[in-house]
Tab-separated table of C-alpha atoms in Angstrom:
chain	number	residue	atom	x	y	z
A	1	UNK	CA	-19.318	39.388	26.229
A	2	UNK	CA	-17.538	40.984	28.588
A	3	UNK	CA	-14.034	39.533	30.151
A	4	UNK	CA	-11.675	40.339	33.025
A	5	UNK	CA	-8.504	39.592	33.029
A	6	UNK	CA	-5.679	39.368	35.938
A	7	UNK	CA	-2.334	38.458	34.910
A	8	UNK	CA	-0.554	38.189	38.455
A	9	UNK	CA	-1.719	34.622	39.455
A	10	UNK	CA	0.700	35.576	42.689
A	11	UNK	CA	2.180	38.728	44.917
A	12	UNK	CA	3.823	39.071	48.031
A	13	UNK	CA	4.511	42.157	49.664
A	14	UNK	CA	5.715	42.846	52.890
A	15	UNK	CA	3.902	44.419	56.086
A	16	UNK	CA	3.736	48.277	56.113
A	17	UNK	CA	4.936	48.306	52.098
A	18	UNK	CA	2.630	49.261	49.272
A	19	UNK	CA	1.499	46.488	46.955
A	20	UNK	CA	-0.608	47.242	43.128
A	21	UNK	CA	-2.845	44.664	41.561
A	22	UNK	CA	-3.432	44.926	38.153
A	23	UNK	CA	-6.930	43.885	36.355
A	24	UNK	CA	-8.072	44.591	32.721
A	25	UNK	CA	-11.729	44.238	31.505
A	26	UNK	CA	-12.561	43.894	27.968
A	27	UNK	CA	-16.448	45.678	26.970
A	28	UNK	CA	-17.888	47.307	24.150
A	29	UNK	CA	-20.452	48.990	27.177
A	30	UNK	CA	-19.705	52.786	28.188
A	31	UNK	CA	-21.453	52.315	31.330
A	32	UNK	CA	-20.323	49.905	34.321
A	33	UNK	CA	-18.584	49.047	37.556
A	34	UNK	CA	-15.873	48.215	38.745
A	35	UNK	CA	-14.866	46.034	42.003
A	36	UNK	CA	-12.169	44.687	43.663
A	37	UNK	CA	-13.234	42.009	46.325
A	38	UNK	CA	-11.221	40.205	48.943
A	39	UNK	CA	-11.440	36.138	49.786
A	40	UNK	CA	-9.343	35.297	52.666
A	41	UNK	CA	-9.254	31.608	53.746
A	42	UNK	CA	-12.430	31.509	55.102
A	43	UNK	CA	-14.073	32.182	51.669
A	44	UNK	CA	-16.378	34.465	52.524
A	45	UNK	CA	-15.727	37.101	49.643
A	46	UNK	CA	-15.797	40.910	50.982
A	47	UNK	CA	-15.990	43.742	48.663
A	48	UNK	CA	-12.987	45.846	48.891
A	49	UNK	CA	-13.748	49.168	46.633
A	50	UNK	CA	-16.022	50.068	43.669
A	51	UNK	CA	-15.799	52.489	41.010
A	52	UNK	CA	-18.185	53.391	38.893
A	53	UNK	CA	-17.042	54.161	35.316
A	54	UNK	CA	-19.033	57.287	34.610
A	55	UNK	CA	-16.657	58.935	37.940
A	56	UNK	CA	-13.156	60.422	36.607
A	57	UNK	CA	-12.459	60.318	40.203
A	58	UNK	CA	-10.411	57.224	40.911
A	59	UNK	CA	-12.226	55.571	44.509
A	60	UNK	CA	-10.378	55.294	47.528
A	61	UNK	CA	-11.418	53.128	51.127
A	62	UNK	CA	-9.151	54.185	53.548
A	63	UNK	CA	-5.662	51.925	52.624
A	64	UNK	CA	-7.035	50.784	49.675
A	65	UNK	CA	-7.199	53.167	46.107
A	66	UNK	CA	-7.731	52.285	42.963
A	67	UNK	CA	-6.423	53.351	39.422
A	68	UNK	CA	-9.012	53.787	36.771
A	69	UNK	CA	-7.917	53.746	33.139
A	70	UNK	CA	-11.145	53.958	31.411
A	71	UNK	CA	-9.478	54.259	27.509
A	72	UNK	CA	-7.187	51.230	28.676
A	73	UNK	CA	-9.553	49.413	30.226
A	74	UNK	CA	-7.259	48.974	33.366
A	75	UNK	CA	-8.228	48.532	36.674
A	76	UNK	CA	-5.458	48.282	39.169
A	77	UNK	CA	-5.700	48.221	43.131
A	78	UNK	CA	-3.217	49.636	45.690
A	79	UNK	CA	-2.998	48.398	48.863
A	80	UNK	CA	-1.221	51.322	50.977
A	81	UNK	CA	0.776	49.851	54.712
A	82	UNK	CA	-0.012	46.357	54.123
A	83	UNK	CA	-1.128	44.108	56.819
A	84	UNK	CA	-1.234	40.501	57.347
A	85	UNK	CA	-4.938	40.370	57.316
A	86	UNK	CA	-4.776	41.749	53.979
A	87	UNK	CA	-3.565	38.493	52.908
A	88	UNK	CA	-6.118	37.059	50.364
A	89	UNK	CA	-6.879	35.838	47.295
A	90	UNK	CA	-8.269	39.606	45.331
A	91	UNK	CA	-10.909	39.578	42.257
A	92	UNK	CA	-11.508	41.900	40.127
A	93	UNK	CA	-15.033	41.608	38.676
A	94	UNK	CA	-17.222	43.466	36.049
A	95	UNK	CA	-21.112	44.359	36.462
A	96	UNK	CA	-22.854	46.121	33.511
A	97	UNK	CA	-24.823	49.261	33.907
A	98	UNK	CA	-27.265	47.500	31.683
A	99	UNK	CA	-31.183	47.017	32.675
A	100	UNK	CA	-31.076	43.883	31.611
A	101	UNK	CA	-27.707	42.981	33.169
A	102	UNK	CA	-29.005	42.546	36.629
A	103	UNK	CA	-26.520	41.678	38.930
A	104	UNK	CA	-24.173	39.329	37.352
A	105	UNK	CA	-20.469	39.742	38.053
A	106	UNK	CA	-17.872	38.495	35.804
A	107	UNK	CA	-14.634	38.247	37.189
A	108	UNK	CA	-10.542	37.397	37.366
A	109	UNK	CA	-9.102	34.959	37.757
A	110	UNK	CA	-7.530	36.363	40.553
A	111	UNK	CA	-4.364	37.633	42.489
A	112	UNK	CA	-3.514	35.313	45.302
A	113	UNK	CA	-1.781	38.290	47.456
A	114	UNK	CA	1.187	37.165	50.749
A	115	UNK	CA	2.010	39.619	53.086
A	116	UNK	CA	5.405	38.740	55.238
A	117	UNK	CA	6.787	39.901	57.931
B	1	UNK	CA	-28.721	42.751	60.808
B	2	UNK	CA	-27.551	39.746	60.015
B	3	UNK	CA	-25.806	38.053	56.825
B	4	UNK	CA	-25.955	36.096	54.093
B	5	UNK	CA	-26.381	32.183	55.325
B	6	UNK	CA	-26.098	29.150	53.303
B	7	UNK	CA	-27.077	25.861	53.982
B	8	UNK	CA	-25.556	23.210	54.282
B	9	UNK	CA	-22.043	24.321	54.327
B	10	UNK	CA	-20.612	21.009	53.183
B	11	UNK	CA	-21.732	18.464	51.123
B	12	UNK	CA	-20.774	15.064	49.942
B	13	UNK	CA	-22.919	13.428	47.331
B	14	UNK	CA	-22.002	10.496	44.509
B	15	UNK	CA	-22.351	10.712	40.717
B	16	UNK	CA	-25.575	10.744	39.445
B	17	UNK	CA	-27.476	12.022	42.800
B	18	UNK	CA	-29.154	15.758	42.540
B	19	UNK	CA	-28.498	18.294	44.986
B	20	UNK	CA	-30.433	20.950	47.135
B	21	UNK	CA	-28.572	24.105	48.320
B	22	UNK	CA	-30.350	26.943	50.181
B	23	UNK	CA	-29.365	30.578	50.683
B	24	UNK	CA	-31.466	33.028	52.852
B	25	UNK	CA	-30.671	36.916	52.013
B	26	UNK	CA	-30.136	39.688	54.708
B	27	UNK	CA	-33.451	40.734	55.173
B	28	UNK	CA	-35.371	43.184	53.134
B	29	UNK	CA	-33.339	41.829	49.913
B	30	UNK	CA	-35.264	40.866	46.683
B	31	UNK	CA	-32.282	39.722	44.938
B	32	UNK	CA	-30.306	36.476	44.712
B	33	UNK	CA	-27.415	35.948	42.651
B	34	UNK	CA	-25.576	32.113	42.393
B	35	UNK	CA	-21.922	31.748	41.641
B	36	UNK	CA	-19.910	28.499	41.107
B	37	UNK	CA	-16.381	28.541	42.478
B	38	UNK	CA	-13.735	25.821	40.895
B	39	UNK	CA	-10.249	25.895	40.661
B	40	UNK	CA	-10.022	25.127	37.231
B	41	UNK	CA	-13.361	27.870	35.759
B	42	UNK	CA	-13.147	30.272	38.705
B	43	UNK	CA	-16.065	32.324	39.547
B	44	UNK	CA	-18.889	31.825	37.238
B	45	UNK	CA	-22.717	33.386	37.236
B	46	UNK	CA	-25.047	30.769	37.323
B	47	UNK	CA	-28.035	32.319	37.666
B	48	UNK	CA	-30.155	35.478	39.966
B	49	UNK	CA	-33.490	35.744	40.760
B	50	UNK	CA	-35.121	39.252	41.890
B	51	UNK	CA	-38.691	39.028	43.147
B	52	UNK	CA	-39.366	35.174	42.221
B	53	UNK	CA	-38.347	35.676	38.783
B	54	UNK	CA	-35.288	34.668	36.482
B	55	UNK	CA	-34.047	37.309	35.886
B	56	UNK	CA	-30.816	36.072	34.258
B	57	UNK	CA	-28.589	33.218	33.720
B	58	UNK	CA	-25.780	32.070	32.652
B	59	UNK	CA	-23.917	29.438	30.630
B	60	UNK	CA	-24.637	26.115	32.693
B	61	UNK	CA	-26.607	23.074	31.483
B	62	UNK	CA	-30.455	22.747	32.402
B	63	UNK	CA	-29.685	20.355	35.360
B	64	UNK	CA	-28.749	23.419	36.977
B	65	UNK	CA	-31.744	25.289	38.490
B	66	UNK	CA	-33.025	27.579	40.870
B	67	UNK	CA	-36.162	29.546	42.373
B	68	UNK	CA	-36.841	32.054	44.568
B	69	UNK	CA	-39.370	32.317	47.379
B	70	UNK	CA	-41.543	35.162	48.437
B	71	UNK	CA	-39.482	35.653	51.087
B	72	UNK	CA	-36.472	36.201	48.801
B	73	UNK	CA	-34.983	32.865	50.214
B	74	UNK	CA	-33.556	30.670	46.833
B	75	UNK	CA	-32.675	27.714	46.468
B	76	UNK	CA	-30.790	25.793	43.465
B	77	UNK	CA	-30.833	22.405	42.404
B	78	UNK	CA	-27.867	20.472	40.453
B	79	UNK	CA	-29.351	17.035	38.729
B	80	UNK	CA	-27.618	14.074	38.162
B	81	UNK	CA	-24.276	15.081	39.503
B	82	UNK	CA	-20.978	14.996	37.376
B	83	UNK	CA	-17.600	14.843	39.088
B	84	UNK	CA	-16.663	18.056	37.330
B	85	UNK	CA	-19.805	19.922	39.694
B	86	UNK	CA	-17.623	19.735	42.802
B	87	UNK	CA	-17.179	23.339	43.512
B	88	UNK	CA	-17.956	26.114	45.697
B	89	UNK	CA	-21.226	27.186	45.993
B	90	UNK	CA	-21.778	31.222	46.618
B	91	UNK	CA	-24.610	32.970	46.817
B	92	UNK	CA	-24.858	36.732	47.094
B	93	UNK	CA	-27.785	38.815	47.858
B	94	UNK	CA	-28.886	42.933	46.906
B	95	UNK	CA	-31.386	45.032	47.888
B	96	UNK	CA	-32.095	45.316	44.032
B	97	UNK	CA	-31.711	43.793	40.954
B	98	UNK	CA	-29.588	46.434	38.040
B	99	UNK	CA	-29.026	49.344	39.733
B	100	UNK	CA	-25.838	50.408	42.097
B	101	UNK	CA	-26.887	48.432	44.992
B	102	UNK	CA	-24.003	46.396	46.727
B	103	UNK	CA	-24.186	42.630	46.733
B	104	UNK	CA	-23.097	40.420	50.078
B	105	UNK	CA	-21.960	37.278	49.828
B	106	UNK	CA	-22.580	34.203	52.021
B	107	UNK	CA	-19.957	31.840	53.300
B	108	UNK	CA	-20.340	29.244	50.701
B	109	UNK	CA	-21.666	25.430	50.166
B	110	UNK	CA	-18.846	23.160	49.696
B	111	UNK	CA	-20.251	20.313	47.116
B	112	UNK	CA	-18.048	17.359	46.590
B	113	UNK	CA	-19.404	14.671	44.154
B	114	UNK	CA	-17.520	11.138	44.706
């Protein structure tokens, strides 16, 4: 089984500064994505950035980059001139490339990010 | 177009009622994925349904259920109700079911057992 792990329960950053999130995924599988989504207060959850892992290419979506460490299993997220309305709690979640893996996510725990002024 | 909508968006049922939740996709998608939201489990994959099938699930007890409609609305269905099922309710819909299609999420059913 796959598992995802985020070990920063908490960040704060503040507005216009550059803030990582690390995530790292645990999977015998050689194919999958990768995605970082955003729940603000509201709880609707909003998918930030996805990378597949067969792309060397790390993804980017316009402020927001990720670094893809496919050996380490590492996943980290870098939020470039933070904003207050990028204050949100961020998951990281897993989807296999298998057939029979449909659509199910597995994800973090998650990274409960604070932007101040 | 518009989104994912859930209904209700709060709850409040006691201990040993069951529970209907409904989620209606954006339009034109076959697949509907259910997630339970707690503060103590997190996220988990309860269960998705692509074209009125099962297509998987995951590790909750049979009073958990779902279907699907043939117009790709689901609904899922929580037995009996334990204390511990209070949670947030998400359900996310795709276009497909496996491939690299993107999945949007609905606002949520708030459940709280008493």
């Amino acid at each position: 089984a796959q598992t995802v792990t985020q070990s920063q329960p908490e960040m704060s950053v503040q507005e216009a500064e550059t803030v990582t999130l690390s995530c790292t995924y645990d999977t015998s599988e050689s194919d999958y994505y990768l995605f970082w989504y955003k729940q603000p207060p509201s709880r609707q959850m909003i998918l930030v950035i996805r990378q597949e892992a067969y792309k060397q290419q790390n993804a980017t979506e316009n402020r927001f980059s990720v670094n893809f460490q496919k050996a380490a299993k590492s996943f980290s997220l870098k939020i470039s001139d933070s904003q207050l309305g990028d204050a949100a709690m961020y998951f990281c979640a897993y989807r296999s490339d298998f057939t029979g893996g449909g659509n199910k996510l597995t994800f973090g725990t998650g990274t409960q990010l604070k932007v101040e002024l | 177009k518009a989104g994912v909508t859930q209904t209700p968006r709060y709850l409040i049922k006691t201990r040993g009622q069951q529970v209907t939740l409904s989620c209606s996709p954006i339009s034109g998608h076959r697949s509907v994925s259910w997630y339970q939201q707690t503060p103590g489990q997190g996220l988990q994959f309860l269960f998705e349904y692509f074209s009125e099938t099962q297509r998987n699930k995951g590790n909750f007890p049979g009073r958990f259920s779902g279907r699907q409609f043939s117009n790709s609305r689901s609904e899922m269905n929580v037995s009996t109700l334990e204390l511990g099922d209070s949670a947030l309710y998400l359900c996310a819909s795709s276009l497909a079911s496996g491939v690299a299609y993107e999945q949007y999420f609905g606002p949520g059913t708030r459940l709280t057992v008493t």
